[in-house]
XYZ file of C-alpha atoms in Angstrom:
567
model
C 23.687 29.723 -0.037
C 23.929 27.086 -3.391
C 27.217 27.556 -5.128
C 27.190 28.028 -8.660
C 29.371 26.804 -11.624
C 31.717 30.018 -11.593
C 32.344 29.281 -7.684
C 33.719 25.460 -8.298
C 35.635 26.079 -11.707
C 37.296 29.300 -12.801
C 37.990 27.403 -16.339
C 36.865 25.393 -18.894
C 40.625 23.138 -17.162
C 39.913 20.552 -14.985
C 43.156 21.410 -13.277
C 42.442 25.435 -12.809
C 43.384 26.594 -9.031
C 39.943 26.612 -7.786
C 39.337 22.929 -8.494
C 42.631 22.354 -7.590
C 41.740 23.771 -4.091
C 38.699 21.953 -3.702
C 40.400 18.061 -4.002
C 43.706 19.462 -2.291
C 42.353 17.823 1.357
C 44.206 13.713 0.730
C 43.457 12.403 4.526
C 39.829 11.010 5.665
C 39.108 11.794 9.363
C 36.994 9.487 11.071
C 38.478 9.984 15.139
C 39.708 7.888 17.768
C 36.697 4.772 17.127
C 35.767 4.861 12.786
C 32.425 2.599 13.794
C 30.818 5.178 16.120
C 30.882 7.365 13.215
C 26.561 7.647 12.183
C 26.137 10.827 11.337
C 23.984 12.245 7.824
C 27.071 15.151 7.493
C 29.859 13.018 7.916
C 29.705 12.120 3.864
C 31.376 15.674 3.201
C 34.493 14.750 4.830
C 34.474 11.223 3.454
C 34.861 12.204 -0.417
C 37.949 13.660 -0.128
C 40.552 14.727 -3.046
C 42.391 11.848 -3.134
C 39.083 9.422 -3.312
C 37.527 11.497 -5.789
C 39.917 11.718 -8.122
C 40.278 7.586 -8.232
C 36.378 7.311 -7.548
C 36.119 6.630 -11.358
C 38.577 4.066 -11.693
C 36.131 2.327 -9.363
C 33.438 3.035 -11.881
C 34.718 2.571 -14.524
C 32.551 4.466 -17.047
C 32.618 2.201 -20.098
C 31.422 -0.849 -18.092
C 29.660 0.981 -16.409
C 27.041 2.335 -19.503
C 27.523 -1.432 -20.700
C 26.024 -2.860 -17.602
C 23.574 -0.042 -17.266
C 22.636 -0.587 -20.736
C 19.176 2.044 -21.374
C 17.510 0.932 -18.228
C 17.252 4.587 -16.551
C 16.853 6.197 -19.811
C 14.154 4.033 -21.251
C 12.021 4.320 -17.440
C 12.600 8.044 -17.679
C 11.285 8.360 -21.594
C 8.596 6.014 -21.194
C 7.030 8.441 -18.902
C 7.739 11.616 -21.109
C 10.459 13.342 -18.883
C 11.938 16.682 -19.979
C 13.789 17.536 -17.065
C 15.670 15.728 -14.539
C 17.739 16.911 -11.389
C 20.439 14.094 -10.728
C 20.395 14.690 -6.973
C 23.189 12.531 -6.567
C 25.843 13.747 -9.025
C 28.502 12.043 -7.866
C 31.678 12.665 -10.665
C 29.087 12.754 -13.110
C 28.419 9.722 -15.231
C 24.508 9.770 -14.725
C 24.926 13.777 -15.637
C 26.728 13.448 -18.864
C 24.682 10.502 -20.252
C 20.998 12.079 -19.256
C 22.500 15.235 -21.360
C 23.539 12.990 -24.079
C 20.384 11.531 -24.421
C 18.733 15.065 -24.852
C 17.430 15.637 -20.720
C 17.482 19.174 -19.728
C 19.658 18.410 -16.608
C 20.665 20.029 -13.220
C 23.014 18.429 -11.567
C 23.500 18.425 -7.759
C 25.569 17.172 -4.937
C 26.218 17.885 -1.457
C 30.479 17.326 -1.945
C 32.049 20.073 -3.812
C 34.848 18.032 -4.209
C 32.519 15.568 -6.434
C 30.616 18.588 -8.582
C 34.275 19.722 -9.668
C 35.335 16.426 -10.638
C 32.145 16.164 -12.518
C 32.223 19.492 -13.713
C 35.122 18.629 -15.668
C 34.519 15.157 -16.596
C 31.398 17.044 -18.157
C 33.949 18.470 -20.647
C 36.078 15.809 -21.251
C 33.417 13.582 -21.920
C 31.607 15.071 -25.159
C 32.482 18.925 -24.137
C 28.719 19.192 -21.582
C 28.634 22.007 -19.558
C 27.348 20.886 -16.468
C 24.960 22.702 -14.340
C 25.624 22.130 -10.923
C 24.782 23.171 -7.609
C 25.976 22.686 -3.815
C 23.045 21.651 -2.501
C 22.123 19.133 0.794
C 18.729 17.237 -0.049
C 17.402 18.271 4.003
C 17.125 21.940 2.141
C 16.280 21.007 -1.405
C 14.399 23.553 -2.650
C 16.252 26.264 -0.782
C 19.221 25.332 -2.913
C 17.977 24.296 -6.054
C 14.622 26.123 -7.753
C 12.139 25.086 -10.001
C 10.448 21.966 -10.348
C 11.461 18.663 -12.499
C 9.772 15.957 -14.313
C 11.756 13.327 -13.006
C 14.498 13.469 -9.787
C 17.305 10.524 -9.460
C 19.773 9.676 -6.842
C 21.525 7.119 -7.778
C 24.732 5.611 -6.427
C 24.248 4.318 -3.668
C 23.776 7.562 -2.601
C 21.032 7.689 -0.130
C 22.290 5.366 2.379
C 24.593 8.137 3.312
C 21.391 9.555 5.604
C 22.266 7.860 8.990
C 18.960 8.940 11.146
C 15.447 8.365 9.707
C 14.168 12.229 10.280
C 17.234 13.079 7.456
C 15.588 9.912 5.112
C 12.112 11.799 5.631
C 12.866 15.449 5.062
C 15.162 14.428 1.861
C 11.894 12.501 0.664
C 9.920 15.166 0.976
C 12.355 17.212 -0.369
C 12.180 15.314 -3.789
C 8.156 14.718 -3.486
C 8.250 18.597 -3.439
C 10.315 19.352 -6.370
C 8.534 16.919 -8.770
C 6.049 17.958 -10.972
C 2.727 16.801 -10.289
C 3.171 13.454 -12.281
C 6.920 12.982 -11.592
C 8.877 10.262 -11.001
C 11.526 9.596 -8.414
C 14.548 7.338 -8.851
C 16.694 6.032 -6.057
C 19.338 2.919 -6.274
C 20.981 1.157 -3.145
C 22.614 -1.816 -2.402
C 21.026 -4.929 -1.231
C 21.902 -4.239 2.339
C 19.229 -6.968 3.264
C 21.365 -9.937 1.687
C 24.802 -8.558 3.436
C 22.941 -7.992 6.885
C 21.362 -11.781 6.511
C 23.779 -13.575 4.767
C 27.194 -11.553 4.464
C 28.717 -9.775 1.573
C 28.684 -11.055 -2.168
C 29.381 -9.049 -5.339
C 29.256 -9.890 -8.916
C 31.145 -6.608 -9.517
C 29.063 -6.451 -12.481
C 26.851 -3.020 -12.150
C 28.041 -0.166 -10.455
C 31.447 -0.737 -9.349
C 33.504 -2.836 -12.144
C 36.480 -1.200 -12.506
C 39.251 -3.340 -12.164
C 41.743 -4.253 -10.266
C 39.898 -2.500 -7.638
C 37.499 -3.762 -4.395
C 34.853 -2.282 -2.965
C 34.245 -4.496 0.471
C 32.517 -4.247 3.594
C 35.042 -3.761 6.360
C 32.395 -3.273 9.573
C 28.295 -4.061 8.996
C 25.680 -4.042 11.654
C 22.069 -3.316 11.576
C 22.968 0.868 12.290
C 26.375 0.686 10.034
C 27.791 -0.630 6.958
C 31.184 0.356 6.612
C 33.346 -0.116 3.396
C 36.445 -0.318 2.150
C 37.543 0.913 -1.031
C 41.239 -0.502 -1.981
C 43.121 1.006 -5.089
C 45.733 -0.370 -7.521
C 48.281 1.940 -5.970
C 47.360 0.401 -2.428
C 45.476 2.936 -0.873
C 42.554 2.653 0.906
C 39.294 5.066 1.746
C 36.212 4.354 3.381
C 32.562 4.906 3.899
C 30.539 5.039 6.563
C 26.788 4.382 5.213
C 23.340 3.344 6.989
C 22.607 -0.183 5.480
C 18.705 0.363 4.435
C 16.659 -2.368 3.591
C 14.729 -2.169 0.574
C 10.860 -2.645 2.198
C 11.980 -0.111 4.975
C 12.868 2.484 2.189
C 9.516 1.521 0.350
C 7.440 2.114 3.294
C 9.025 5.471 3.821
C 8.586 6.490 -0.007
C 4.683 5.593 0.213
C 4.175 7.482 3.518
C 5.895 10.616 2.076
C 3.300 10.219 -0.714
C 4.436 8.192 -3.741
C 1.741 5.781 -4.001
C 3.009 3.325 -7.019
C 6.808 1.952 -7.007
C 8.286 -0.505 -8.469
C 11.701 -2.141 -7.020
C 14.112 -3.444 -9.698
C 17.039 -5.948 -8.562
C 20.169 -5.371 -10.986
C 17.916 -3.667 -13.259
C 15.190 -6.748 -13.765
C 11.938 -6.841 -12.914
C 12.212 -10.449 -11.923
C 14.408 -11.539 -9.116
C 15.216 -13.478 -5.692
C 16.163 -10.486 -3.017
C 19.336 -12.365 -1.953
C 20.321 -12.114 -5.665
C 20.279 -8.537 -6.796
C 24.128 -6.163 -6.058
C 21.367 -3.537 -6.234
C 18.145 -2.221 -5.740
C 16.305 0.376 -7.906
C 13.268 1.636 -6.807
C 10.962 3.642 -9.259
C 8.786 5.761 -7.331
C 5.879 7.756 -8.836
C 4.678 11.056 -7.646
C 1.038 10.879 -9.243
C -1.852 10.039 -7.398
C -4.172 7.579 -8.366
C -8.273 7.541 -6.929
C -8.698 3.985 -5.066
C -10.669 2.458 -8.965
C -6.902 3.063 -10.342
C -5.324 0.833 -7.520
C -4.772 -2.060 -9.530
C -2.848 0.079 -11.265
C -0.569 -0.028 -8.604
C 0.177 -3.841 -7.876
C 3.655 -4.743 -6.707
C 5.775 -7.227 -8.516
C 5.008 -9.846 -6.407
C 0.650 -9.204 -6.214
C 0.884 -9.010 -10.259
C 2.367 -12.730 -10.465
C -0.123 -13.854 -8.156
C -3.012 -12.265 -10.085
C -1.677 -13.469 -13.461
C -1.939 -16.570 -11.926
C -5.063 -17.094 -10.236
C -6.659 -15.238 -13.196
C -5.239 -18.488 -15.234
C -8.007 -20.918 -16.870
C -5.530 -23.909 -15.602
C -5.714 -22.283 -11.570
C -9.075 -21.759 -11.483
C -10.090 -25.020 -12.636
C -7.921 -26.292 -10.260
C -8.833 -24.531 -7.219
C -12.951 -25.329 -8.753
C -12.566 -28.931 -9.551
C -9.934 -29.873 -6.919
C -9.657 -27.799 -3.783
C -13.322 -27.472 -3.546
C -14.325 -24.472 -5.198
C -15.997 -22.658 -2.008
C -13.375 -22.435 0.622
C -9.654 -22.510 -0.959
C -7.220 -22.848 2.098
C -5.613 -25.199 4.609
C -8.254 -27.237 6.302
C -8.248 -29.332 9.940
C -9.238 -33.140 8.977
C -10.648 -35.695 11.361
C -9.455 -38.492 9.440
C -7.881 -39.702 6.502
C -9.717 -39.355 3.190
C -12.357 -36.429 4.861
C -13.636 -34.395 1.623
C -11.666 -31.019 1.245
C -14.514 -28.793 1.610
C -15.303 -30.476 4.941
C -12.188 -29.895 6.503
C -11.564 -26.349 4.763
C -14.598 -25.420 6.036
C -14.128 -26.502 9.987
C -10.981 -23.927 9.614
C -12.968 -21.119 9.163
C -15.833 -22.210 11.908
C -12.782 -22.396 14.508
C -11.881 -18.795 13.503
C -15.163 -17.016 13.689
C -15.118 -18.959 17.125
C -12.831 -16.912 18.778
C -14.497 -13.922 18.109
C -18.104 -12.254 19.017
C -19.826 -11.777 15.985
C -23.514 -10.023 15.519
C -25.399 -8.670 12.459
C -23.793 -5.033 13.328
C -20.610 -6.272 12.905
C -18.236 -5.127 9.724
C -16.108 -7.526 8.330
C -13.310 -7.335 5.669
C -11.682 -10.345 3.677
C -8.621 -9.765 2.095
C -7.880 -12.415 -0.264
C -11.797 -13.773 -0.121
C -10.899 -16.202 -3.165
C -14.326 -17.893 -4.207
C -15.530 -16.104 -1.036
C -16.554 -18.849 1.221
C -15.666 -17.480 4.300
C -17.999 -14.418 3.706
C -20.924 -16.451 2.832
C -21.018 -18.452 5.799
C -20.170 -15.237 8.241
C -22.853 -13.614 6.150
C -25.431 -16.536 6.496
C -24.481 -17.659 10.197
C -24.488 -14.418 11.618
C -26.409 -12.068 9.491
C -23.051 -9.542 9.168
C -21.951 -7.643 6.296
C -18.948 -8.684 4.691
C -16.519 -7.066 2.067
C -14.282 -9.126 0.160
C -11.254 -7.893 -1.543
C -9.321 -10.012 -3.748
C -6.765 -9.356 -6.815
C -8.176 -12.603 -9.270
C -11.195 -11.123 -11.317
C -12.181 -14.405 -12.643
C -12.184 -15.689 -8.417
C -14.128 -12.451 -7.935
C -16.830 -13.560 -10.529
C -17.614 -17.015 -9.045
C -17.887 -14.895 -5.814
C -20.524 -12.622 -7.174
C -22.437 -15.843 -8.627
C -22.192 -18.097 -5.619
C -23.476 -14.618 -3.473
C -26.326 -14.140 -5.881
C -27.104 -18.177 -6.003
C -27.029 -18.216 -1.834
C -29.169 -15.142 -1.705
C -26.569 -13.033 0.297
C -25.788 -10.734 -2.368
C -26.759 -7.882 -0.457
C -24.561 -8.954 2.559
C -22.073 -9.290 0.971
C -19.749 -6.830 -1.352
C -16.648 -7.832 -4.026
C -13.808 -5.661 -4.991
C -11.135 -6.562 -6.927
C -8.073 -4.897 -5.314
C -4.832 -5.905 -3.758
C -4.518 -6.076 0.256
C -1.097 -3.607 -0.302
C -3.346 -0.817 -0.926
C -6.578 -1.796 0.716
C -9.420 0.225 -1.571
C -11.569 1.227 2.470
C -11.475 4.229 4.474
C -9.676 4.099 8.043
C -11.171 2.361 10.868
C -13.795 0.706 8.962
C -14.003 -2.588 10.058
C -14.407 -4.262 13.041
C -12.892 -7.343 12.006
C -9.869 -8.089 9.002
C -9.910 -11.849 8.001
C -7.657 -13.226 6.094
C -7.124 -17.215 5.222
C -4.041 -18.198 3.220
C -3.202 -15.121 1.096
C -0.581 -12.900 2.681
C 2.274 -15.230 1.422
C 1.906 -13.668 -1.764
C 2.659 -10.033 -1.182
C 6.703 -8.903 -1.443
C 5.501 -6.308 1.495
C 3.829 -8.142 3.749
C 4.652 -5.257 6.505
C 2.507 -2.926 4.019
C -0.251 -5.179 3.927
C -0.028 -5.506 8.049
C 0.532 -1.290 7.961
C -2.743 -1.445 5.858
C -4.739 -3.840 7.535
C -4.340 -1.878 10.868
C -5.631 1.161 9.087
C -9.031 0.020 8.030
C -9.270 -1.652 11.250
C -11.306 0.330 13.819
C -9.865 0.526 17.482
C -10.929 -2.467 19.849
C -11.157 -4.590 16.777
C -9.207 -7.926 15.785
C -7.396 -8.848 12.648
C -7.518 -12.838 12.593
C -5.458 -14.804 9.983
C -4.241 -17.782 8.337
C -0.820 -17.641 6.428
C 1.297 -20.648 5.369
C 4.551 -19.730 7.167
C 8.079 -20.861 7.757
C 8.918 -21.774 10.715
C 10.764 -19.543 13.413
C 13.581 -21.679 13.280
C 13.585 -22.741 9.278
C 16.355 -22.281 7.072
C 16.136 -20.532 3.793
C 17.330 -23.458 1.739
C 15.287 -25.896 3.555
C 12.647 -23.330 1.592
C 13.794 -23.363 -1.734
C 11.819 -25.579 -3.614
C 8.358 -24.044 -2.585
C 9.783 -20.470 -2.803
C 10.557 -20.916 -6.757
C 7.418 -22.654 -7.151
C 5.450 -19.361 -5.614
C 7.826 -16.917 -7.024
C 8.651 -15.367 -3.755
C 12.042 -14.471 -1.700
C 10.791 -15.166 1.973
C 7.468 -16.334 4.309
C 6.568 -14.970 6.863
C 7.167 -16.598 10.647
C 5.117 -16.636 13.580
C 7.919 -14.227 15.204
C 7.875 -11.817 12.075
C 4.063 -11.592 12.641
C 4.136 -11.570 16.433
C 7.219 -8.511 15.794
C 5.613 -6.997 12.879
C 1.906 -6.833 14.685
C 3.661 -5.408 18.145
C 5.552 -2.716 16.196
C 2.046 -1.404 14.707
C 0.308 -1.648 18.227
C -1.677 -4.367 17.704
C -2.255 -6.338 21.061
C -2.461 -9.833 22.708
C -1.226 -11.370 19.340
C -2.023 -15.127 19.997
C -0.742 -17.961 17.330
C -3.098 -21.435 17.474
C -0.627 -23.251 16.769
C -1.756 -25.643 14.287
C 0.882 -26.399 11.926
C 0.289 -30.322 12.052
C -2.483 -30.146 9.637
C 0.106 -28.117 6.891
C 1.206 -31.594 5.422
C -1.895 -33.354 6.128
C -3.817 -30.769 3.868
C -1.822 -30.209 0.725
C -1.357 -34.157 0.868
C -4.684 -34.403 0.450
C -5.063 -32.308 -2.049
C -2.460 -34.306 -4.357
C -4.568 -38.014 -3.233
C -7.464 -35.838 -4.714
C -5.890 -34.453 -8.209
C -4.428 -38.301 -8.688
C -7.338 -39.215 -8.238
C -9.289 -36.986 -10.778
C -6.546 -36.603 -13.628
C -8.348 -38.505 -15.859
C -11.814 -36.072 -15.689
C -9.508 -33.118 -15.390
C -7.510 -33.740 -18.257
C -9.480 -31.711 -20.500
C -9.717 -28.734 -18.146
C -6.118 -28.190 -16.437
C -3.243 -28.572 -18.868
C -0.962 -31.321 -18.365
C 2.306 -29.040 -17.781
C 0.094 -27.455 -14.526
C -0.671 -30.872 -13.271
C 2.497 -32.000 -13.673
C 4.070 -28.897 -11.696
C 1.413 -29.085 -9.165
C 2.026 -32.950 -8.439
C 5.611 -31.461 -7.823
C 5.113 -28.235 -6.001
C 2.353 -30.435 -3.645
C 4.748 -32.853 -2.136
C 7.719 -30.265 -1.701
C 4.888 -28.620 0.787
C 4.380 -31.954 2.524
C 7.759 -32.914 1.999
C 8.822 -29.415 4.219
C 5.695 -29.645 6.526
C 6.549 -33.251 7.453
C 10.424 -31.664 8.014
C 8.740 -29.163 10.793
C 10.626 -26.181 8.150
C 6.683 -24.705 7.978
C 4.157 -23.326 10.428
C 0.534 -22.591 9.943
C -2.017 -22.151 12.467
C -4.877 -19.005 13.367
C -3.253 -15.897 14.256
C -5.466 -13.905 16.339
C -4.510 -9.607 16.970
C -6.414 -7.233 18.658
C -6.316 -3.271 17.975
């Protein structure tokens, strides 16, 4: 049964007897082996009175206010939010902020110790009487009543849930309590960076208190045990699950949230290794297929803006060949780019059986060169999905000129939200496009969804070699505004996870530096005639970028080839 304010504090005084009862316990209990404590319910035993009383020293409300700015307030006001459920109230920092900004706020938490402290803090900071409810997220609709415009779950709190079953249930409860156009905001530590590169912290945004520390005591893929040290030498611990960023995004999508924007330390643009914290802003509002362009991820938006630019369009049209804009297979020095690129298409097509009845989806289709080859050669129908409206317009024009417009359809859209029904295609095809996604797992899930049983997924993608070090790829990643690239091992692992069988990799990595070197040669040879079409700044940056590709490819840091997976 939900606990009311009266249950938590019988008077306005923070030191009232009932409050004292709640904060009396001082010792944390983790048993004989703390590293084995991996249970969603254990956090209630971790937030003991002594820890709760020191929590605000760790946060430092003033510094938290300054570092956070108006980020959360702006997100809520931009969506017309009035009512908010603060689902992880803690000691009340965000509840007080929300009340100060005029939001109707209910404060919930699974720890009665935290709620007692939050209630007294509300009185201390502005004389606010918090509407507090002791509630477990897994039974949120039982313990908290009503619908809300927004739910916020902040302070790295979602990380207390150790089982996927619990995480799914909590997200489903959040989804159910939101109004039809509501928004959920969840934050988390950057566990990707901690797991992959070790712990570092700017000690700026979340835990900014002086002379305190919050650092990992132990980390593996299933546990992040943090130690909190205070000036009086007292130490406390929290056992948490190290959530990876894209895993959380995937769970949110599967529960029903469509648009999910992920920020790093309150910034829209960042490299994944940089932020201390990620903030996921997930919208419940349902968008039909024709509105899916509105839910592009930040990485896809970046790629879309790039390929829609006049400079990029002219470069790929006049330098890269303007038909097949992907990596080619070269038979000799000085071979034309379009001939080598067409050879890649032919080699890919030779790996599958194609008839006039075959339905093919080309994701990231560019100017549609592969679609025209497939339709003209086999008489099959091809659907082109591409994020650049500029490239799509050229695609439609070329199809009409070739008399293939009845066999080829062209759609604006992202491969992170493919606007086609399940089991719609015999073959999903892609050439050198998936690297532009900031959520490649999501792309592969969408591909698997639209691929019929027994169908084939056939694609190429510039990849990091399995043994490559991230620092060796830095110039390429910076140029593409990406934090990572896929690798042969990544694609094998993820495709197997999704149930695709017989994942074959036709390793053609030797052609990658050859191709980028050939593009560089053509760009330099045509610079005089391109001056009026492509800006000098774009040409200069492109030459640097192409040289980076050549150098990394020759050093063995990159991989490329044809991957064929069967459903």
